[in-house]
Coordinates of C-alpha atoms in Angstrom, one line a residue:
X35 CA 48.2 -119.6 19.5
X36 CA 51.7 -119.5 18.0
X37 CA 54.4 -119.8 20.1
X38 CA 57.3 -116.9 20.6
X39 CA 60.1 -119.5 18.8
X40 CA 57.9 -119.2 15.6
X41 CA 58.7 -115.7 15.5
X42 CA 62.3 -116.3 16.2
X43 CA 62.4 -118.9 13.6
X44 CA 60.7 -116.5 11.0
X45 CA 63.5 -113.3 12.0
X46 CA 66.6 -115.6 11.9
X47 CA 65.4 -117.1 8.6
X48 CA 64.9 -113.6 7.5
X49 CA 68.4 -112.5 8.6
X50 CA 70.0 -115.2 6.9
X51 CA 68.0 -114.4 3.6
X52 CA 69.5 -111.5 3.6
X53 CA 73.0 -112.4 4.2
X54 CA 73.0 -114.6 1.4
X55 CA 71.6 -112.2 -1.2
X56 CA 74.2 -109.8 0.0
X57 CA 77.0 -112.6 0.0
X58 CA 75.8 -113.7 -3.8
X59 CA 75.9 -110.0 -4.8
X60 CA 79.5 -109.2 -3.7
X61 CA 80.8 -112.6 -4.9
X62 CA 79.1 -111.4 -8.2
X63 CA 81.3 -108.3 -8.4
X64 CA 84.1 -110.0 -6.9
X65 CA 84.3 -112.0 -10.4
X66 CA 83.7 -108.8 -12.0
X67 CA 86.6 -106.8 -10.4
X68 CA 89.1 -109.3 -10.0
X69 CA 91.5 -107.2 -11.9
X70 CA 90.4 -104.1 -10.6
X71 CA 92.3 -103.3 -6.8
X72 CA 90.3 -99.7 -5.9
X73 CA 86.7 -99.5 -7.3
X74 CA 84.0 -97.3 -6.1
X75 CA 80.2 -97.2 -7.1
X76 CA 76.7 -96.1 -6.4
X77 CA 73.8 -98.9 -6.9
X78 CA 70.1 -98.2 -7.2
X79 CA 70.0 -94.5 -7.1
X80 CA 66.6 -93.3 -6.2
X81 CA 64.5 -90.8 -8.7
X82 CA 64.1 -88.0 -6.4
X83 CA 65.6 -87.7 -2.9
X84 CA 63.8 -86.9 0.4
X85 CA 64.5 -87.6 3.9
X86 CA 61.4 -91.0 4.8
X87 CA 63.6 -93.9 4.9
X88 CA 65.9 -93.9 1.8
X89 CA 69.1 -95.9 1.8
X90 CA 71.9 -95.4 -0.7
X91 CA 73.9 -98.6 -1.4
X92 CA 78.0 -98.2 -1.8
X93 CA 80.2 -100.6 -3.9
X94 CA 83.4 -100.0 -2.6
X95 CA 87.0 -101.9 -2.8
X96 CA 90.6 -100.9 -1.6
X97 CA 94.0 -102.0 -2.4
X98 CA 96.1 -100.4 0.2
X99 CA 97.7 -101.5 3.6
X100 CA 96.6 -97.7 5.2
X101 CA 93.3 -96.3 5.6
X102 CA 91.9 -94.6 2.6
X103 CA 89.1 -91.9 3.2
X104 CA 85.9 -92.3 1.1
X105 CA 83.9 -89.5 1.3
X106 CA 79.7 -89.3 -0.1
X107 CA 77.8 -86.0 -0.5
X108 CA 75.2 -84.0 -1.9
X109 CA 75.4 -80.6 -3.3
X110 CA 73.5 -78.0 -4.9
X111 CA 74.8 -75.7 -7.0
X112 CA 74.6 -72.1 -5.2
X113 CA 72.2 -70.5 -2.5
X114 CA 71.6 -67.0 -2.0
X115 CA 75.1 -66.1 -0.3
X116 CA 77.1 -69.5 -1.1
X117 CA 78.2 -71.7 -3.9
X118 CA 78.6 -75.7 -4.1
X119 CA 76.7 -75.6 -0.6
X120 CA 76.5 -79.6 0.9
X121 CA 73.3 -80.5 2.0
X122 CA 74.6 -84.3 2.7
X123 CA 77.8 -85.5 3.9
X124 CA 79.0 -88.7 5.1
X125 CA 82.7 -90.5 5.2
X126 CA 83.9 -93.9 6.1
X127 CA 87.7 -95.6 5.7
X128 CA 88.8 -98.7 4.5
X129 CA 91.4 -100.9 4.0
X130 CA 93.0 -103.7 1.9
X131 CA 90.5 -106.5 1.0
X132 CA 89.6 -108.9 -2.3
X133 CA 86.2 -108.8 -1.9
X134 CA 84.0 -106.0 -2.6
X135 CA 82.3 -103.9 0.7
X136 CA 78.7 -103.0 0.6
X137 CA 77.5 -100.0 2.9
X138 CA 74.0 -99.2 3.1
X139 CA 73.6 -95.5 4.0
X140 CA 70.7 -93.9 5.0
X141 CA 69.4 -90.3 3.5
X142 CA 69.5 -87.2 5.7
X143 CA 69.3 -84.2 3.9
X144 CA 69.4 -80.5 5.0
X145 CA 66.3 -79.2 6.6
X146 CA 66.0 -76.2 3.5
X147 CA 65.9 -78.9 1.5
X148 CA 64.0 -81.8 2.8
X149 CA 61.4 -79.8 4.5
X150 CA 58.0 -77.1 4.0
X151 CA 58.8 -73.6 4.8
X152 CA 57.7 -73.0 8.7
X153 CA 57.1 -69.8 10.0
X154 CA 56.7 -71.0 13.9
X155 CA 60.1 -71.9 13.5
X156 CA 61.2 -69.7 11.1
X157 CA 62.4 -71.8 8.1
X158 CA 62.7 -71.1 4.8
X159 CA 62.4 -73.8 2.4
X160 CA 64.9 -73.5 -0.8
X161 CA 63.3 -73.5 -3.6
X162 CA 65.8 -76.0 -5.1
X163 CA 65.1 -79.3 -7.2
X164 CA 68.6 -80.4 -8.5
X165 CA 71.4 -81.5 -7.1
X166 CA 75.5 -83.4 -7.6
X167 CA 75.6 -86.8 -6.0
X168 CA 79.6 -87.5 -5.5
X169 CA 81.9 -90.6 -4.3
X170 CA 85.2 -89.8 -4.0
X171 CA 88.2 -92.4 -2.8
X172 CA 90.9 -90.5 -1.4
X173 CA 94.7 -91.9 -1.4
X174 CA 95.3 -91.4 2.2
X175 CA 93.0 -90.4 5.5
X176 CA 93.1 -86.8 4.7
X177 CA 90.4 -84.8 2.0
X178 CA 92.9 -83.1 -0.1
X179 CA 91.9 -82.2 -3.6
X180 CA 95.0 -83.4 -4.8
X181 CA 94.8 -86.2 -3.4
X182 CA 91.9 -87.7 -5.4
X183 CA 92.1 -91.4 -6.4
X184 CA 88.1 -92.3 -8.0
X185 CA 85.8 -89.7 -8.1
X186 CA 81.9 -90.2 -9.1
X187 CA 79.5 -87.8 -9.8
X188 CA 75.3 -87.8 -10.7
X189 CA 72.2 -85.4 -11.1
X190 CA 69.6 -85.9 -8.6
X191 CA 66.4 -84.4 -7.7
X192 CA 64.7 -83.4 -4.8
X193 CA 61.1 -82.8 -4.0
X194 CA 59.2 -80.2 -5.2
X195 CA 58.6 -77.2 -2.5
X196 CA 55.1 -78.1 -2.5
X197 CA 55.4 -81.1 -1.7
X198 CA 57.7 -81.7 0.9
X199 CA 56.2 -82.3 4.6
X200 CA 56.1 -80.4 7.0
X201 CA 59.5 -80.1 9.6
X202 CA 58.8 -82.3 12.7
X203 CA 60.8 -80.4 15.4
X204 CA 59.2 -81.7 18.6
X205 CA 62.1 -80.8 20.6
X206 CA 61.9 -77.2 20.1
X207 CA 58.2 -76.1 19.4
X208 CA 57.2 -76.7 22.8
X209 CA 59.9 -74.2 23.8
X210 CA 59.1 -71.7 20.9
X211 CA 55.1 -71.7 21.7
X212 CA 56.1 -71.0 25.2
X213 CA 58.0 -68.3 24.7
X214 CA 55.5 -66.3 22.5
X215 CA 54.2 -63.3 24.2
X216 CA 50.6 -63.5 24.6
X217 CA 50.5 -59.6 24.9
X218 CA 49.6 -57.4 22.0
X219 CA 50.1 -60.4 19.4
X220 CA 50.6 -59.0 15.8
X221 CA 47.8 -60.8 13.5
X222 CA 47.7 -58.8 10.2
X223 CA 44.2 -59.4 8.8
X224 CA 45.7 -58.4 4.8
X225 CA 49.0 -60.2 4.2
X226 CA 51.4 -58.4 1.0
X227 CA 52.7 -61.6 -0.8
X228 CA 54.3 -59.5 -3.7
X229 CA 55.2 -56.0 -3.8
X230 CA 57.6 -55.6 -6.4
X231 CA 56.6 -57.1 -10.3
X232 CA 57.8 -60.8 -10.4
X233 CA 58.2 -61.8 -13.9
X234 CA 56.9 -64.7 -15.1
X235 CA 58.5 -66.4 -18.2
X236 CA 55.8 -69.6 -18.9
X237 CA 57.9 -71.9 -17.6
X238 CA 57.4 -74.5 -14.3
X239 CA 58.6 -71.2 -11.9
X240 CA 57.1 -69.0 -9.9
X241 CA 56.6 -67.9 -5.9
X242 CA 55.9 -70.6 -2.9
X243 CA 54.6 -69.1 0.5
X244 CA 52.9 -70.1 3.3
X245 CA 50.8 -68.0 6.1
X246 CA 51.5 -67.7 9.4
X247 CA 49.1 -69.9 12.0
X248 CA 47.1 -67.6 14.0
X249 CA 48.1 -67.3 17.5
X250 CA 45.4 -65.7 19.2
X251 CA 42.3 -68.5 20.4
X252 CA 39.6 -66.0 18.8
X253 CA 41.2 -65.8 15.8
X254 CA 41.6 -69.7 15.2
X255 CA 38.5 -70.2 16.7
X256 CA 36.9 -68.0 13.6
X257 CA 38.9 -69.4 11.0
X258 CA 37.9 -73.1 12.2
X259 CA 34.3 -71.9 12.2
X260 CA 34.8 -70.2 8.3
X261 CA 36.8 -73.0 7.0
X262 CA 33.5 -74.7 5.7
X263 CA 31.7 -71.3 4.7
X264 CA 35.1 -69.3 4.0
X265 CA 35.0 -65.3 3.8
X266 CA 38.3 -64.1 2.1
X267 CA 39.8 -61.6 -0.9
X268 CA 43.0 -61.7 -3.2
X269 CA 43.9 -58.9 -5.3
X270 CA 46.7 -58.6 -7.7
X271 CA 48.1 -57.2 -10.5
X272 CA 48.6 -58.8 -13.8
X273 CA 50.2 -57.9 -17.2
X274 CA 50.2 -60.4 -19.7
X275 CA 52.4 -60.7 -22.3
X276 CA 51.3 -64.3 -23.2
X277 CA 48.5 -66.4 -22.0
X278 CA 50.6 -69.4 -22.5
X279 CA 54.1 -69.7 -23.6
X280 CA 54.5 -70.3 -27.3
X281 CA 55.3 -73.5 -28.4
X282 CA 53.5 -75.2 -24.7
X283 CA 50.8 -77.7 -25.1
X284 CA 49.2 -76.5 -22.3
X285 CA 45.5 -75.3 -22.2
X286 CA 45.7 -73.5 -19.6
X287 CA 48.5 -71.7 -17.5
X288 CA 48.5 -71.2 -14.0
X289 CA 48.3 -67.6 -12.2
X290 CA 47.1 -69.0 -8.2
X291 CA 47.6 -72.7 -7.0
X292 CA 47.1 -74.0 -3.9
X293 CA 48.5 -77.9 -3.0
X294 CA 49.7 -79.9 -0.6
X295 CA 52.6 -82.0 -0.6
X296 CA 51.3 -85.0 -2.2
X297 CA 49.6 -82.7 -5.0
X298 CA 46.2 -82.7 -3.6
X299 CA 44.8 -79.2 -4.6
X300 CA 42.9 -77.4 -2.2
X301 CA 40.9 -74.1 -2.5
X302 CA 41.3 -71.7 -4.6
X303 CA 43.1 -72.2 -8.5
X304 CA 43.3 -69.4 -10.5
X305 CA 44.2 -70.3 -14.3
X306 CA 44.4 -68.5 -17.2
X307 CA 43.2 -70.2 -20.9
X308 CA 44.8 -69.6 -24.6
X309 CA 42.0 -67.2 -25.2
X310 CA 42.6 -65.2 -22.0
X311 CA 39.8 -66.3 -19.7
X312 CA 39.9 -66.6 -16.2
X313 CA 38.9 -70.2 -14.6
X314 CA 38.6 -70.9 -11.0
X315 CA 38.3 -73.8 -9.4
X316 CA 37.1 -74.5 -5.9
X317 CA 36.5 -77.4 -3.5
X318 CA 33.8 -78.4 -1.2
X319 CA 35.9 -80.3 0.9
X320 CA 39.7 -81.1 2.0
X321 CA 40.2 -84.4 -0.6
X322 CA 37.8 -83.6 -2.9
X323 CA 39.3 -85.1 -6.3
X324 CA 37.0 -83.1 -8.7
X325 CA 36.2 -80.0 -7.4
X326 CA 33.7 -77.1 -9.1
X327 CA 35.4 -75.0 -11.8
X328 CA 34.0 -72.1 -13.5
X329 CA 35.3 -69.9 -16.5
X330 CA 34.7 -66.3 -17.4
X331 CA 33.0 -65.0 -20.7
X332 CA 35.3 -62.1 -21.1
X333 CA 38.8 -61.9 -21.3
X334 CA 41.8 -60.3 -19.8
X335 CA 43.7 -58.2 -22.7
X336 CA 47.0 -58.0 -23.4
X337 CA 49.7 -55.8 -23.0
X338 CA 48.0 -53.5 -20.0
X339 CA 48.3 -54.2 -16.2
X340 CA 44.8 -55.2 -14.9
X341 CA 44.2 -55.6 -11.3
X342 CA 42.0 -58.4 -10.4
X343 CA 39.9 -58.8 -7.1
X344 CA 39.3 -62.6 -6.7
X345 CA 36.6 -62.6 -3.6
X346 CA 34.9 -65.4 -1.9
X347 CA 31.7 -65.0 0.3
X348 CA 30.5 -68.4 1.7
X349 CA 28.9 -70.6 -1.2
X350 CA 29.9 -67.8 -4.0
X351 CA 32.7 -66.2 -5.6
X352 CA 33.1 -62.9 -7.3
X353 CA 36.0 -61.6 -9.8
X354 CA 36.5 -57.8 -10.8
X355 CA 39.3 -57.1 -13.5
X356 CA 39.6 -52.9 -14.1
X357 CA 42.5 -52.9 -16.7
X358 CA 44.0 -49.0 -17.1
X359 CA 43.0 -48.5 -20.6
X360 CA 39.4 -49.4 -19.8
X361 CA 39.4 -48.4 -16.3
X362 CA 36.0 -47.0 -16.1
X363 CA 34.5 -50.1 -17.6
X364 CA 35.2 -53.3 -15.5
X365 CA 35.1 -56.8 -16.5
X366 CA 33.0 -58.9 -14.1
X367 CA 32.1 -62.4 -13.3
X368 CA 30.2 -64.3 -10.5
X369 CA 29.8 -68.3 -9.7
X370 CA 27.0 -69.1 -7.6
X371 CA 27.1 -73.2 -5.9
X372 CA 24.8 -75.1 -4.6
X373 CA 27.7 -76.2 -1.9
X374 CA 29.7 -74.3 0.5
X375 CA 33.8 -74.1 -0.3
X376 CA 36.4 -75.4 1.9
X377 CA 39.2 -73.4 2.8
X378 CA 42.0 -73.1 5.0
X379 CA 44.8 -70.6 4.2
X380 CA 47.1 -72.5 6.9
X381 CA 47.1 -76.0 5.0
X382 CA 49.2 -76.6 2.3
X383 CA 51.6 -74.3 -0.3
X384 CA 50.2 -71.6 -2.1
X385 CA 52.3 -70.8 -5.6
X386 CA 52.1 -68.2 -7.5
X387 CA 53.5 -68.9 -11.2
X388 CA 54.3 -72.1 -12.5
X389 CA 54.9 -75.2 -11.1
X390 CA 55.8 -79.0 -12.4
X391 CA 51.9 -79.0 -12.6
X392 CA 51.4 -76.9 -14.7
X393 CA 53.4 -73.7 -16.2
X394 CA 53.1 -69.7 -15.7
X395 CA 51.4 -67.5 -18.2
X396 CA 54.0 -64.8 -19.4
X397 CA 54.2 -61.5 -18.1
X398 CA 54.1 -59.8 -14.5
X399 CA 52.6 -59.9 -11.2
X400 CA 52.6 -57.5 -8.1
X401 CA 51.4 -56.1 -5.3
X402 CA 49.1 -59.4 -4.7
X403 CA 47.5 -58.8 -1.0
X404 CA 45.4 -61.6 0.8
X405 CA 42.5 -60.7 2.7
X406 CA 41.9 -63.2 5.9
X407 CA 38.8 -64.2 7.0
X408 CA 37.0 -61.3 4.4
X409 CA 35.1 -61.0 1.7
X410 CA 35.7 -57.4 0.3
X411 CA 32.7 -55.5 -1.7
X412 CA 33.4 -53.4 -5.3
X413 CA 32.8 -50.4 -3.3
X414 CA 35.6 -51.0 -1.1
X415 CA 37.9 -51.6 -3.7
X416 CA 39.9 -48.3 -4.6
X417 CA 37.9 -46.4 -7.1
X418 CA 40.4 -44.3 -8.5
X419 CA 44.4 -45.4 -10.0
X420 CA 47.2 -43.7 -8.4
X421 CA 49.8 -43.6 -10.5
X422 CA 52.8 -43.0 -8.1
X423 CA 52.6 -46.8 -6.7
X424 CA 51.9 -48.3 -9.9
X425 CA 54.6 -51.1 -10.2
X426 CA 55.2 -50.7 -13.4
X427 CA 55.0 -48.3 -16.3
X428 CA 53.0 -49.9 -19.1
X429 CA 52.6 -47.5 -22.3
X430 CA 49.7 -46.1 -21.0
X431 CA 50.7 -44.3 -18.7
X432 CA 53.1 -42.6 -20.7
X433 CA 49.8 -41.5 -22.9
X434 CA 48.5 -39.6 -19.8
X435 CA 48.3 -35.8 -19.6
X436 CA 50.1 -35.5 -16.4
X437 CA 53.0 -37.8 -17.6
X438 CA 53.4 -35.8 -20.5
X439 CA 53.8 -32.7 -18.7
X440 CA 56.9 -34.2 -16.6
X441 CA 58.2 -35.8 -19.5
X442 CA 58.1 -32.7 -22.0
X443 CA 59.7 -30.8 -18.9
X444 CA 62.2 -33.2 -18.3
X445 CA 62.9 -32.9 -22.1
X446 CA 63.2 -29.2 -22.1
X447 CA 65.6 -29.2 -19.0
X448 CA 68.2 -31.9 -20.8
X449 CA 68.3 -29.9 -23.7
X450 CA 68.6 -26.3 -21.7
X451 CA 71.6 -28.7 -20.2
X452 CA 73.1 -29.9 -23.3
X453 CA 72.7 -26.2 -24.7
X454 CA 74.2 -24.7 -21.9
X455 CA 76.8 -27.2 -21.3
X456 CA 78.1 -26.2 -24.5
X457 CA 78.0 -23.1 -23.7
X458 CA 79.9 -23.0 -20.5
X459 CA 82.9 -24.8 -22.0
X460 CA 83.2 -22.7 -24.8
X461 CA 83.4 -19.3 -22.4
X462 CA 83.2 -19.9 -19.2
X463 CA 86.2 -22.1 -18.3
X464 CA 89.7 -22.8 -18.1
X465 CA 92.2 -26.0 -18.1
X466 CA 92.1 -26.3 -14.0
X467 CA 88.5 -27.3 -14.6
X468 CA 86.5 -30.2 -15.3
X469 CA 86.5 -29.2 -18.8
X470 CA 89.5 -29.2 -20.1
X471 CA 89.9 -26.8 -22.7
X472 CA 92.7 -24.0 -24.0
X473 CA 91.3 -21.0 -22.4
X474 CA 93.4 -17.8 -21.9
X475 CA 94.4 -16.7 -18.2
X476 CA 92.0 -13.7 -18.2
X477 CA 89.3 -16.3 -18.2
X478 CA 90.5 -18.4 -14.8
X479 CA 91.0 -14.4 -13.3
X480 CA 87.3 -14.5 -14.2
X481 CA 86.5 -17.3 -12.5
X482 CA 88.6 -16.6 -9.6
X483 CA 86.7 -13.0 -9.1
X484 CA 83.8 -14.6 -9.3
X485 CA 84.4 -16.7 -6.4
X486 CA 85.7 -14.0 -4.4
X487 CA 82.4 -12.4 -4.9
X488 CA 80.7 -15.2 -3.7
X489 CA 82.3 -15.7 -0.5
X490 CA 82.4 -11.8 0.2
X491 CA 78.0 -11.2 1.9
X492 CA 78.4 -7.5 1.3
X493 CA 78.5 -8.3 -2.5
X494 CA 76.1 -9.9 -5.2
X495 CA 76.8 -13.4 -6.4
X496 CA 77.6 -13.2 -10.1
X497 CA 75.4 -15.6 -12.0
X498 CA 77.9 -16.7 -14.3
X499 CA 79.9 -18.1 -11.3
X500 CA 76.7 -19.7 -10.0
X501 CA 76.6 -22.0 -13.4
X502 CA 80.2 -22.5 -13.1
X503 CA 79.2 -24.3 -9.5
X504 CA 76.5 -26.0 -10.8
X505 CA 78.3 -27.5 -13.5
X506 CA 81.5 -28.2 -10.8
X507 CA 79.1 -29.9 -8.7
X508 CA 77.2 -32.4 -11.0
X509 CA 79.3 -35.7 -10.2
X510 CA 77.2 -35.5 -6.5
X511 CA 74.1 -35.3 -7.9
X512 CA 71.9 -36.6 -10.5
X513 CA 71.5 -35.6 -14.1
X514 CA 68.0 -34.1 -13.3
X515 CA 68.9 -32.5 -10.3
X516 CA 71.8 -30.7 -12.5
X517 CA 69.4 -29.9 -15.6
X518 CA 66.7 -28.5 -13.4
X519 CA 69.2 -26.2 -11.8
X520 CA 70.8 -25.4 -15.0
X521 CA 66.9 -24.6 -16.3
X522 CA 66.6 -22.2 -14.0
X523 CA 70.0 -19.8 -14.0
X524 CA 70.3 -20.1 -17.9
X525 CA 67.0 -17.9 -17.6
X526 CA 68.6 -15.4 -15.3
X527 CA 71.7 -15.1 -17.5
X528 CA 69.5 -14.7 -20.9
X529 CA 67.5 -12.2 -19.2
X530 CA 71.0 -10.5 -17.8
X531 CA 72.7 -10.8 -21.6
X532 CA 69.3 -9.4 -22.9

């Protein structure tokens, strides 16, 4: 059995190790500096920043009798509301010496940065990779900007969105599971990821999000029981400009991923190919490393928004692409396994876009919804387009019979505007009104009597005066609303002149 003083033999020997490589390093840039009285430096900077365990060593040397301030931190450039925003800060002092200090601090970044987005605790993870490592010597104790005597600066990286672990609060999740009321509990069975287009440009960017944990024990109970022979449906829109950015070596582009932290991919991945074919790949369980992929025979075309339904039902999977110029004739596909999937919409990071994996296909995405715990049919899919909550206008549209009617009607208004907007400042006003022309007195007594005959009920409003308004008024409302009344009283007064 060993004995207790072998250990202590072992740690002091350790210690003592130690003391002696850091001795032989400082004596090392003791020689180096000798001619150098302030000196600051950062040694051994990692490749990406995170907050397990990482140390940053500091060279530093001073020359003065007073305490000097020496201050380390990590920006990023700008956040939603704020600029240069410091996610690590941390200052020492020191004093005159020969030899050359070595402080070993120890990485804690901000919570945005270091950390998963949580929605038990409601945090949102920045979506931020880069950052500014600085070391600044100051000449005194205080951080004036004008007081700056060494200043440092270097990139850095942080870890992916994806990636980063999840935040380990223990101190306040007992307190925040306690307090949520059991009553009435809100557990949306379809959860709207995207509503508005979100343009995708090929590159390594795109949307991270998580879903919420279910709350209620039926619920969880359910999704445990479906996680091996998952029911669920995602449908989105796509318009594609480019299956793959030109110029990428990529083979295929990413539209859905699903990962963990450590990249492991989990159920489902949605790709798209050069030739525009969909490929899916799946997992039959929560580290498989290979996974079952499938690929369709048709592909998606270009330049048309095309929703797809992606659905999953147990051991098979279904896809449905109705594009608007072919709406009538849907593209389908269908992957039967000889396995059951393994899901779990609560584990990991879904992404929509590109990623440092691999990059986005070109084009836009919207109004993606995510069906919990059910596998949708064609028939319950909307069978007819509506037009009014398209996202976006494709060419199409603008083909349609109905669009045409609004646009040829908002064509004849502007130019019943322009028409008449001529008109009215060629005869119906004077220099006290917005258009400032030389008109004769008589004209302004026009004006003014038509006014008069306005505000007197007994009388008939004068039509003439009632474009005069119009016109008056068109700074508080729109161009259309203006041309569409104008539309309508330059009728009247043609009919009246007639």
């Amino acid at each position: 059995m060993i004995s207790k003083n072998y250990f202590v033999i072992v740690f002091i020997y350790s210690i003592s190790f130690l003391y002696l490589i850091k001795c032989q390093i400082t004596n090392q840039y003791d020689r180096l500096l000798s001619n150098e009285p302030d000196y600051i430096d950062v040694q051994y900077i990692p490749s990406i920043l995170h907050n397990d365990k990482i140390y940053l060593t500091i060279l530093y040397k001073c020359s003065s009798l007073t305490q000097r301030r020496i201050s380390l931190s990590i920006t990023i450039e700008r956040t939603l509301y704020r600029i240069n925003v410091a996610v690590f800060r941390r200052y020492w002092f020191c004093r005159k010496s020969t030899h050359v200090k070595i402080r070993y601090i120890r990485v804690n970044l901000h919570r945005s940065i270091a950390y998963a987005s949580d929605s038990t605790i409601n945090l949102q993870s920045w979506p931020i990779e880069h950052g500014r490592l600085k070391l600044i010597m100051y000449k005194n104790e205080q951080e004036n900007e004008n007081e700056i005597l060494k200043k440092l600066e270097y990139n850095v990286r942080f870890l992916p969105v994806h990636k980063r672990p999840s935040f380990r609060s223990f101190r306040w999740n007992p307190f925040i599971n306690k307090t949520i009321n059991d009553i009435c509990r809100n557990e949306p069975e379809v959860v709207r990821i995207i509503n508005y287009p979100l343009v995708l440009t090929g590159s390594a960017y795109g949307k991270y999000f998580v879903l919420p944990a279910y709350q209620n024990y039926d619920l969880r109970l359910e999704q445990q029981i479906q996680s091996i022979r998952p029911k669920f449906s995602i449908i989105f829109w796509l318009y594609i400009d480019e299956y793959c950015p030109y110029g990428s070596n990529a083979i295929q582009c990413s539209i859905l991923q699903h990962l963990t932290f450590n990249n492991t991919h989990l159920t489902p991945e949605i790709f798209l190919n050069r030739e525009g074919q969909i490929i899916v790949n799946m997992f039959g369980y929560l580290y498989d490393l290979k996974g079952t992929g499938a690929r369709t025979i048709a592909s998606i075309p270009k330049k048309d928004w095309c929703r797809v339904a992606f659905i999953v039902d147990e051991y098979y999977w279904n896809i449905y692409i109705n594009c608007l110029q072919t709406w009538d004739k849907p593209i389908k596909a269908n992957h039967y396994s000889s396995i059951y999937y393994y899901f779990n919409d609560e584990f990991g990071t879904f992404l929509i876009g590109g990623s440092d994996i691999s990059s986005s296909f070109r084009g836009f995405i919207s109004q993606m919804d995510i069906y919990r715990r059910r596998a949708l049919t064609y028939e319950q899919l909307s069978s007819r387009l509506n037009i009014s909550f398209m996202p976006y206008l494709p060419s199409i549209i603008q083909e349609s019979s109905k669009c045409k009617r609004y646009l040829d009607s908002f064509r004849q208004c502007r130019e019943q505007f322009d028409l008449f907007n001529k008109r009215i400042q060629q005869k119906f006003t004077c220099n006290a009104q917005p258009f400032p022309l030389n008109k004769s007195n008589r004209q302004c007594l026009l004006v003014r009597t038509w006014k008069r005959q306005l505000l007197s009920s007994s009388s008939s409003v004068d039509i003439r005066y009632r474009i005069f308004r119009a016109l008056r008024r068109r700074k508080m409302n729109s161009t259309m609303d203006v041309a569409n009344k104008l539309f309508d009283l330059t009728i009247k007064l043609l009919v009246s002149d007639n």
